[in-house]
Amino acid sequence: MKKILIVTLSSLFFISCTRDFAEINTNPVDQINATPEELLPLAIMKGYNGSFEYYYDYYRRIMPWTQTLVPSTGNSSQFMDDGSNMNQRKDIFYGDHVALLTDIIYKIDHMPAEEQIKYVNIKSIAAILKVYYAWYVTDVNGSMAYTEAFQARYGGTQTPGFETQEQLYDVFDTQLNDVYTAIQSADQSVQVNPGDKDLFFKGDISKWKRVANSLRLKIASRLIKRNPSKVTAIATQVLSRDEINSTASSFMLRARRFTEHGNFNPAGMSATKPMVDFMNENKDPRISIFFQQNDYSQQNINKLAAAGKMQHVTEGQRYVGGPVSPNMVPANMSRYYTSAKRLLDGVNYDTISRLQYRIWRPENTANGIIGTGNAVFPILTYADYSLLKAELAARNIIPANAKDLYEQGIRASVETYNYIAKEALVDNYTAANDTDITAYLNEPQIKFNPSLALEQIIIQEYLNYFKQPNEVWALIKRTGMPNISTALKLENTVNGAGVLLTMPRRIVLPTPSKDNLNYKNQNAALNQMKQDPDFGTSESDIQGRIWWDKK
């Protein structure tokens, strides 16, 4: 029966990403008789199975831009200029994911009062997920329809107004604060528990309450350059309440069969020299989870030498990153991308380390075996949160011990990646133990140094966010680190003509069509954004900035 329900709901709520916004808004909820708790797992799934986002936004845009991967053939001279096919997140938001979350909230709000009090927790879960994804969308889009969106489904406006990003940040903070209060005030003895239908915490509302509170600080951190006093005010309240305080309370989705689609496959994507050099130098215990060893094991070297393909040498470093800049002279380029590959019996042996494919797509084949592990989508982990608080402490925004939070964040990051690798059934990785972590914390460039505190913390945030490409991108935009001068040295990227390439700051913004029912509001929002002197030359200028990304 459950399978029949899911198929039915999927067909009723399937919305093409090419449909007009107003048409999306008119999908009537009264066709559905499912309960809020039955809608919840489908709503969650629709937010995290968007394979095109991985194919385009992450693997071919954001990750090369932020130097967390490089294609196996190297970056093209135009790689910093290409923002095509991005913004899958907007279609996901205005499609099934938030349509279903809104339906859950609507259904609960229109129950008899005696029933509503039983659904405070489920409504809160839907509200948290809706706020999170809206924040994720505005992060690169700026102004968007949020408060009035999806109301046509229930007889409301088909032309929702747009809110500025500044307004949205106030709305998000208020809604998360209200959720926290609602959970705290609810009679927990009468609540409907979604159990396994809550794919995150199996109905443990105490963890959702921590997420609602901690997410407020995460969102507010984007305002450090725009409104630091607001960050301080929000932080003061957040720190006085229940927060994410362990890896067990991390906001992560563990999912089976969410990444089967081939677009999740990161094959052909390799490690970058800046990351690998820093991780090698400091014996980072996460390196075998991030990257595969290259092909030059002693056994393979012996085989290739016997075939006359290379000199007989002793096995060296097995984690090697490829250069990011596309302007390498041909001799150097061939060293990394041509001569280093040796073909024998139909097998290409490469000196560059590939990404550890299964942490991105557990279904990938390794050693001839199709993977059967689970995907883990980190959203706001204990490691993320600890390192963010360490950064805020180092900036004197919150009263806390930056050193303790920094070390706590690193420890939690290693433990989290151990968990991700174990769930994904990654081949040939080494799970770090406490001794490994302690040794890493005492490496010269890792050992906490008050005079370098902010740089050290941000480098660890960069590494920790490896599986959250949008957060790596936002971190560099927000802090300017890591860069060419930090301990983890990013490359100056230069094209073949010797022109310095700069990292894009946003996506290509949609251009409103006059045929669109909501053209007036969309166009007004875009024109308002263009008043910002940092907006750029046009909506197509990916070097332009969104409001929070102040120079």
PDB file of N, CA, C and O in Angstrom, residues 51-56 58-60 63-64 68-73 259-271 289-292 352-366 375 424 426 466-467 469:
ATOM      1  N   SER A  51      19.523  15.464  -9.488  1.00  0.00           N
ATOM      2  CA  SER A  51      20.818  15.045 -10.028  1.00  0.00           C
ATOM      3  C   SER A  51      21.459  16.102 -10.923  1.00  0.00           C
ATOM      4  O   SER A  51      22.686  16.196 -11.005  1.00  0.00           O
ATOM      5  N   PHE A  52      20.649  16.904 -11.609  1.00  0.00           N
ATOM      6  CA  PHE A  52      21.222  17.922 -12.498  1.00  0.00           C
ATOM      7  C   PHE A  52      22.014  18.967 -11.715  1.00  0.00           C
ATOM      8  O   PHE A  52      22.946  19.569 -12.246  1.00  0.00           O
ATOM      9  N   GLU A  53      21.631  19.189 -10.474  1.00  0.00           N
ATOM     10  CA  GLU A  53      22.377  20.140  -9.650  1.00  0.00           C
ATOM     11  C   GLU A  53      23.809  19.661  -9.446  1.00  0.00           C
ATOM     12  O   GLU A  53      24.755  20.447  -9.492  1.00  0.00           O
ATOM     13  N   TYR A  54      23.964  18.363  -9.237  1.00  0.00           N
ATOM     14  CA  TYR A  54      25.308  17.823  -9.077  1.00  0.00           C
ATOM     15  C   TYR A  54      26.062  17.868 -10.398  1.00  0.00           C
ATOM     16  O   TYR A  54      27.232  18.264 -10.447  1.00  0.00           O
ATOM     17  N   TYR A  55      25.401  17.477 -11.470  1.00  0.00           N
ATOM     18  CA  TYR A  55      26.071  17.415 -12.773  1.00  0.00           C
ATOM     19  C   TYR A  55      26.567  18.790 -13.218  1.00  0.00           C
ATOM     20  O   TYR A  55      27.714  18.942 -13.646  1.00  0.00           O
ATOM     21  N   TYR A  56      25.699  19.775 -13.128  1.00  0.00           N
ATOM     22  CA  TYR A  56      26.063  21.110 -13.624  1.00  0.00           C
ATOM     23  C   TYR A  56      26.573  22.023 -12.504  1.00  0.00           C
ATOM     24  O   TYR A  56      27.720  22.467 -12.526  1.00  0.00           O
ATOM     25  N   TYR A  58      27.420  21.747  -9.348  1.00  0.00           N
ATOM     26  CA  TYR A  58      28.519  21.370  -8.469  1.00  0.00           C
ATOM     27  C   TYR A  58      29.765  20.926  -9.233  1.00  0.00           C
ATOM     28  O   TYR A  58      30.809  21.574  -9.162  1.00  0.00           O
ATOM     29  N   TYR A  59      29.659  19.815  -9.962  1.00  0.00           N
ATOM     30  CA  TYR A  59      30.849  19.216 -10.564  1.00  0.00           C
ATOM     31  C   TYR A  59      31.469  20.077 -11.666  1.00  0.00           C
ATOM     32  O   TYR A  59      32.690  20.041 -11.859  1.00  0.00           O
ATOM     33  N   ARG A  60      30.662  20.820 -12.414  1.00  0.00           N
ATOM     34  CA  ARG A  60      31.182  21.541 -13.577  1.00  0.00           C
ATOM     35  C   ARG A  60      31.225  23.050 -13.406  1.00  0.00           C
ATOM     36  O   ARG A  60      31.697  23.752 -14.290  1.00  0.00           O
ATOM     37  N   MET A  63      32.510  23.656  -7.975  1.00  0.00           N
ATOM     38  CA  MET A  63      33.694  22.977  -7.456  1.00  0.00           C
ATOM     39  C   MET A  63      34.964  23.327  -8.232  1.00  0.00           C
ATOM     40  O   MET A  63      36.011  23.578  -7.614  1.00  0.00           O
ATOM     41  N   PRO A  64      34.941  23.398  -9.564  1.00  0.00           N
ATOM     42  CA  PRO A  64      36.132  23.910 -10.256  1.00  0.00           C
ATOM     43  C   PRO A  64      36.446  25.361  -9.880  1.00  0.00           C
ATOM     44  O   PRO A  64      37.612  25.727  -9.701  1.00  0.00           O
ATOM     45  N   THR A  68      38.058  22.847  -5.591  1.00  0.00           N
ATOM     46  CA  THR A  68      37.888  21.607  -4.836  1.00  0.00           C
ATOM     47  C   THR A  68      37.849  20.382  -5.755  1.00  0.00           C
ATOM     48  O   THR A  68      37.869  19.259  -5.260  1.00  0.00           O
ATOM     49  N   LEU A  69      37.769  20.595  -7.064  1.00  0.00           N
ATOM     50  CA  LEU A  69      37.999  19.518  -8.022  1.00  0.00           C
ATOM     51  C   LEU A  69      38.504  20.131  -9.313  1.00  0.00           C
ATOM     52  O   LEU A  69      38.351  21.342  -9.551  1.00  0.00           O
ATOM     53  N   VAL A  70      39.099  19.296 -10.152  1.00  0.00           N
ATOM     54  CA  VAL A  70      39.500  19.708 -11.491  1.00  0.00           C
ATOM     55  C   VAL A  70      39.145  18.561 -12.434  1.00  0.00           C
ATOM     56  O   VAL A  70      39.311  17.387 -12.083  1.00  0.00           O
ATOM     57  N   PRO A  71      38.582  18.844 -13.619  1.00  0.00           N
ATOM     58  CA  PRO A  71      38.307  17.756 -14.555  1.00  0.00           C
ATOM     59  C   PRO A  71      39.591  17.001 -14.890  1.00  0.00           C
ATOM     60  O   PRO A  71      40.688  17.572 -14.863  1.00  0.00           O
ATOM     61  N   SER A  72      39.464  15.748 -15.223  1.00  0.00           N
ATOM     62  CA  SER A  72      40.643  14.915 -15.458  1.00  0.00           C
ATOM     63  C   SER A  72      41.476  15.392 -16.648  1.00  0.00           C
ATOM     64  O   SER A  72      42.644  15.045 -16.770  1.00  0.00           O
ATOM     65  N   THR A  73      40.882  16.226 -17.503  1.00  0.00           N
ATOM     66  CA  THR A  73      41.624  16.788 -18.633  1.00  0.00           C
ATOM     67  C   THR A  73      42.080  18.218 -18.369  1.00  0.00           C
ATOM     68  O   THR A  73      42.603  18.882 -19.270  1.00  0.00           O
ATOM     69  N   THR A 259      20.711   8.672  -5.107  1.00  0.00           N
ATOM     70  CA  THR A 259      21.742   9.113  -6.052  1.00  0.00           C
ATOM     71  C   THR A 259      21.970   8.116  -7.187  1.00  0.00           C
ATOM     72  O   THR A 259      23.020   8.118  -7.818  1.00  0.00           O
ATOM     73  N   GLU A 260      20.986   7.289  -7.458  1.00  0.00           N
ATOM     74  CA  GLU A 260      21.147   6.282  -8.513  1.00  0.00           C
ATOM     75  C   GLU A 260      21.306   6.919  -9.896  1.00  0.00           C
ATOM     76  O   GLU A 260      21.988   6.378 -10.754  1.00  0.00           O
ATOM     77  N   HIS A 261      20.675   8.058 -10.118  1.00  0.00           N
ATOM     78  CA  HIS A 261      20.724   8.678 -11.446  1.00  0.00           C
ATOM     79  C   HIS A 261      22.167   8.971 -11.832  1.00  0.00           C
ATOM     80  O   HIS A 261      22.970   9.434 -11.029  1.00  0.00           O
ATOM     81  N   GLY A 262      22.483   8.721 -13.091  1.00  0.00           N
ATOM     82  CA  GLY A 262      23.857   8.890 -13.565  1.00  0.00           C
ATOM     83  C   GLY A 262      24.408  10.289 -13.452  1.00  0.00           C
ATOM     84  O   GLY A 262      25.631  10.485 -13.431  1.00  0.00           O
ATOM     85  N   ASN A 263      23.551  11.297 -13.351  1.00  0.00           N
ATOM     86  CA  ASN A 263      24.046  12.665 -13.229  1.00  0.00           C
ATOM     87  C   ASN A 263      24.736  12.932 -11.894  1.00  0.00           C
ATOM     88  O   ASN A 263      25.436  13.934 -11.760  1.00  0.00           O
ATOM     89  N   PHE A 264      24.524  12.066 -10.923  1.00  0.00           N
ATOM     90  CA  PHE A 264      25.245  12.193  -9.656  1.00  0.00           C
ATOM     91  C   PHE A 264      26.688  11.695  -9.773  1.00  0.00           C
ATOM     92  O   PHE A 264      27.491  11.896  -8.870  1.00  0.00           O
ATOM     93  N   ASN A 265      26.990  11.025 -10.871  1.00  0.00           N
ATOM     94  CA  ASN A 265      28.285  10.365 -11.024  1.00  0.00           C
ATOM     95  C   ASN A 265      29.405  11.398 -11.234  1.00  0.00           C
ATOM     96  O   ASN A 265      29.392  12.133 -12.220  1.00  0.00           O
ATOM     97  N   PRO A 266      30.420  11.436 -10.346  1.00  0.00           N
ATOM     98  CA  PRO A 266      31.520  12.391 -10.503  1.00  0.00           C
ATOM     99  C   PRO A 266      32.708  11.823 -11.265  1.00  0.00           C
ATOM    100  O   PRO A 266      33.824  12.366 -11.191  1.00  0.00           O
ATOM    101  N   ALA A 267      32.503  10.734 -11.996  1.00  0.00           N
ATOM    102  CA  ALA A 267      33.609  10.139 -12.748  1.00  0.00           C
ATOM    103  C   ALA A 267      34.214  11.178 -13.686  1.00  0.00           C
ATOM    104  O   ALA A 267      33.517  11.978 -14.295  1.00  0.00           O
ATOM    105  N   GLY A 268      35.526  11.144 -13.806  1.00  0.00           N
ATOM    106  CA  GLY A 268      36.218  12.119 -14.639  1.00  0.00           C
ATOM    107  C   GLY A 268      36.606  13.377 -13.890  1.00  0.00           C
ATOM    108  O   GLY A 268      37.185  14.300 -14.477  1.00  0.00           O
ATOM    109  N   MET A 269      36.311  13.420 -12.599  1.00  0.00           N
ATOM    110  CA  MET A 269      36.660  14.579 -11.776  1.00  0.00           C
ATOM    111  C   MET A 269      37.772  14.195 -10.804  1.00  0.00           C
ATOM    112  O   MET A 269      37.718  13.139 -10.169  1.00  0.00           O
ATOM    113  N   SER A 270      38.756  15.059 -10.722  1.00  0.00           N
ATOM    114  CA  SER A 270      39.974  14.725  -9.980  1.00  0.00           C
ATOM    115  C   SER A 270      40.248  15.706  -8.850  1.00  0.00           C
ATOM    116  O   SER A 270      39.655  16.783  -8.767  1.00  0.00           O
ATOM    117  N   ALA A 271      41.195  15.306  -8.012  1.00  0.00           N
ATOM    118  CA  ALA A 271      41.637  16.140  -6.905  1.00  0.00           C
ATOM    119  C   ALA A 271      42.432  17.336  -7.418  1.00  0.00           C
ATOM    120  O   ALA A 271      43.037  17.280  -8.491  1.00  0.00           O
ATOM    121  N   ILE A 289      39.217   9.669   2.279  1.00  0.00           N
ATOM    122  CA  ILE A 289      37.763   9.746   2.102  1.00  0.00           C
ATOM    123  C   ILE A 289      37.419  10.743   1.005  1.00  0.00           C
ATOM    124  O   ILE A 289      36.464  10.557   0.260  1.00  0.00           O
ATOM    125  N   PHE A 290      38.223  11.787   0.882  1.00  0.00           N
ATOM    126  CA  PHE A 290      38.002  12.786  -0.164  1.00  0.00           C
ATOM    127  C   PHE A 290      38.442  12.274  -1.542  1.00  0.00           C
ATOM    128  O   PHE A 290      37.779  12.521  -2.543  1.00  0.00           O
ATOM    129  N   PHE A 291      39.594  11.572  -1.564  1.00  0.00           N
ATOM    130  CA  PHE A 291      40.224  11.239  -2.843  1.00  0.00           C
ATOM    131  C   PHE A 291      40.667   9.784  -2.886  1.00  0.00           C
ATOM    132  O   PHE A 291      40.979   9.182  -1.849  1.00  0.00           O
ATOM    133  N   GLN A 292      40.714   9.242  -4.089  1.00  0.00           N
ATOM    134  CA  GLN A 292      41.255   7.901  -4.286  1.00  0.00           C
ATOM    135  C   GLN A 292      42.780   7.985  -4.435  1.00  0.00           C
ATOM    136  O   GLN A 292      43.314   8.986  -4.911  1.00  0.00           O
ATOM    137  N   ILE A 352      47.259  11.276 -11.287  1.00  0.00           N
ATOM    138  CA  ILE A 352      46.358  12.180 -10.572  1.00  0.00           C
ATOM    139  C   ILE A 352      45.298  11.376  -9.823  1.00  0.00           C
ATOM    140  O   ILE A 352      44.724  10.427 -10.358  1.00  0.00           O
ATOM    141  N   SER A 353      45.030  11.782  -8.602  1.00  0.00           N
ATOM    142  CA  SER A 353      43.997  11.125  -7.793  1.00  0.00           C
ATOM    143  C   SER A 353      42.607  11.566  -8.231  1.00  0.00           C
ATOM    144  O   SER A 353      42.366  12.756  -8.463  1.00  0.00           O
ATOM    145  N   ARG A 354      41.727  10.624  -8.350  1.00  0.00           N
ATOM    146  CA  ARG A 354      40.329  10.937  -8.647  1.00  0.00           C
ATOM    147  C   ARG A 354      39.594  11.279  -7.347  1.00  0.00           C
ATOM    148  O   ARG A 354      40.059  10.932  -6.261  1.00  0.00           O
ATOM    149  N   LEU A 355      38.444  11.932  -7.491  1.00  0.00           N
ATOM    150  CA  LEU A 355      37.584  12.076  -6.321  1.00  0.00           C
ATOM    151  C   LEU A 355      37.218  10.688  -5.806  1.00  0.00           C
ATOM    152  O   LEU A 355      37.186   9.723  -6.571  1.00  0.00           O
ATOM    153  N   GLN A 356      36.929  10.614  -4.526  1.00  0.00           N
ATOM    154  CA  GLN A 356      36.424   9.355  -3.971  1.00  0.00           C
ATOM    155  C   GLN A 356      34.950   9.275  -4.372  1.00  0.00           C
ATOM    156  O   GLN A 356      34.071   9.828  -3.716  1.00  0.00           O
ATOM    157  N   TYR A 357      34.684   8.596  -5.475  1.00  0.00           N
ATOM    158  CA  TYR A 357      33.382   8.675  -6.129  1.00  0.00           C
ATOM    159  C   TYR A 357      32.211   8.322  -5.219  1.00  0.00           C
ATOM    160  O   TYR A 357      31.141   8.940  -5.294  1.00  0.00           O
ATOM    161  N   ARG A 358      32.397   7.326  -4.379  1.00  0.00           N
ATOM    162  CA  ARG A 358      31.235   6.818  -3.657  1.00  0.00           C
ATOM    163  C   ARG A 358      30.729   7.747  -2.556  1.00  0.00           C
ATOM    164  O   ARG A 358      29.591   7.587  -2.111  1.00  0.00           O
ATOM    165  N   ILE A 359      31.536   8.705  -2.107  1.00  0.00           N
ATOM    166  CA  ILE A 359      30.950   9.615  -1.114  1.00  0.00           C
ATOM    167  C   ILE A 359      29.966  10.570  -1.792  1.00  0.00           C
ATOM    168  O   ILE A 359      29.136  11.193  -1.129  1.00  0.00           O
ATOM    169  N   TRP A 360      30.049  10.662  -3.111  1.00  0.00           N
ATOM    170  CA  TRP A 360      29.102  11.469  -3.881  1.00  0.00           C
ATOM    171  C   TRP A 360      27.980  10.616  -4.451  1.00  0.00           C
ATOM    172  O   TRP A 360      26.825  11.055  -4.516  1.00  0.00           O
ATOM    173  N   ARG A 361      28.331   9.413  -4.868  1.00  0.00           N
ATOM    174  CA  ARG A 361      27.334   8.503  -5.443  1.00  0.00           C
ATOM    175  C   ARG A 361      27.667   7.076  -5.017  1.00  0.00           C
ATOM    176  O   ARG A 361      28.491   6.406  -5.636  1.00  0.00           O
ATOM    177  N   PRO A 362      27.053   6.611  -3.946  1.00  0.00           N
ATOM    178  CA  PRO A 362      27.389   5.281  -3.420  1.00  0.00           C
ATOM    179  C   PRO A 362      27.182   4.147  -4.409  1.00  0.00           C
ATOM    180  O   PRO A 362      27.786   3.075  -4.254  1.00  0.00           O
ATOM    181  N   GLU A 363      26.356   4.370  -5.425  1.00  0.00           N
ATOM    182  CA  GLU A 363      26.080   3.310  -6.397  1.00  0.00           C
ATOM    183  C   GLU A 363      27.210   3.104  -7.404  1.00  0.00           C
ATOM    184  O   GLU A 363      27.139   2.174  -8.216  1.00  0.00           O
ATOM    185  N   ASN A 364      28.235   3.938  -7.368  1.00  0.00           N
ATOM    186  CA  ASN A 364      29.323   3.783  -8.336  1.00  0.00           C
ATOM    187  C   ASN A 364      30.024   2.433  -8.192  1.00  0.00           C
ATOM    188  O   ASN A 364      30.138   1.884  -7.090  1.00  0.00           O
ATOM    189  N   THR A 365      30.521   1.953  -9.318  1.00  0.00           N
ATOM    190  CA  THR A 365      31.228   0.679  -9.331  1.00  0.00           C
ATOM    191  C   THR A 365      32.674   0.875  -8.893  1.00  0.00           C
ATOM    192  O   THR A 365      33.349   1.796  -9.354  1.00  0.00           O
ATOM    193  N   ALA A 366      33.138   0.030  -7.999  1.00  0.00           N
ATOM    194  CA  ALA A 366      34.535   0.049  -7.559  1.00  0.00           C
ATOM    195  C   ALA A 366      35.035  -1.387  -7.526  1.00  0.00           C
ATOM    196  O   ALA A 366      34.376  -2.268  -6.965  1.00  0.00           O
ATOM    197  N   ALA A 375      23.728   7.282   0.659  1.00  0.00           N
ATOM    198  CA  ALA A 375      24.210   8.646   0.470  1.00  0.00           C
ATOM    199  C   ALA A 375      23.958   9.450   1.734  1.00  0.00           C
ATOM    200  O   ALA A 375      22.944   9.260   2.414  1.00  0.00           O
ATOM    201  N   ALA A 424      28.600   5.015   2.823  1.00  0.00           N
ATOM    202  CA  ALA A 424      28.692   4.889   1.368  1.00  0.00           C
ATOM    203  C   ALA A 424      29.418   3.623   0.932  1.00  0.00           C
ATOM    204  O   ALA A 424      29.494   3.336  -0.267  1.00  0.00           O
ATOM    205  N   VAL A 426      32.642   3.009   1.025  1.00  0.00           N
ATOM    206  CA  VAL A 426      33.799   3.433   0.240  1.00  0.00           C
ATOM    207  C   VAL A 426      34.889   2.379   0.329  1.00  0.00           C
ATOM    208  O   VAL A 426      35.175   1.840   1.405  1.00  0.00           O
ATOM    209  N   PHE A 466      33.751  20.212   2.051  1.00  0.00           N
ATOM    210  CA  PHE A 466      34.025  19.547   0.780  1.00  0.00           C
ATOM    211  C   PHE A 466      32.763  18.981   0.143  1.00  0.00           C
ATOM    212  O   PHE A 466      32.557  19.086  -1.065  1.00  0.00           O
ATOM    213  N   LYS A 467      31.888  18.377   0.948  1.00  0.00           N
ATOM    214  CA  LYS A 467      30.659  17.796   0.402  1.00  0.00           C
ATOM    215  C   LYS A 467      29.494  18.785   0.394  1.00  0.00           C
ATOM    216  O   LYS A 467      28.342  18.394   0.152  1.00  0.00           O
ATOM    217  N   PRO A 469      29.338  21.992  -1.652  1.00  0.00           N
ATOM    218  CA  PRO A 469      29.996  22.947  -2.550  1.00  0.00           C
ATOM    219  C   PRO A 469      29.493  24.378  -2.433  1.00  0.00           C
ATOM    220  O   PRO A 469      30.277  25.330  -2.548  1.00  0.00           O
TER     221      PRO A 469
END
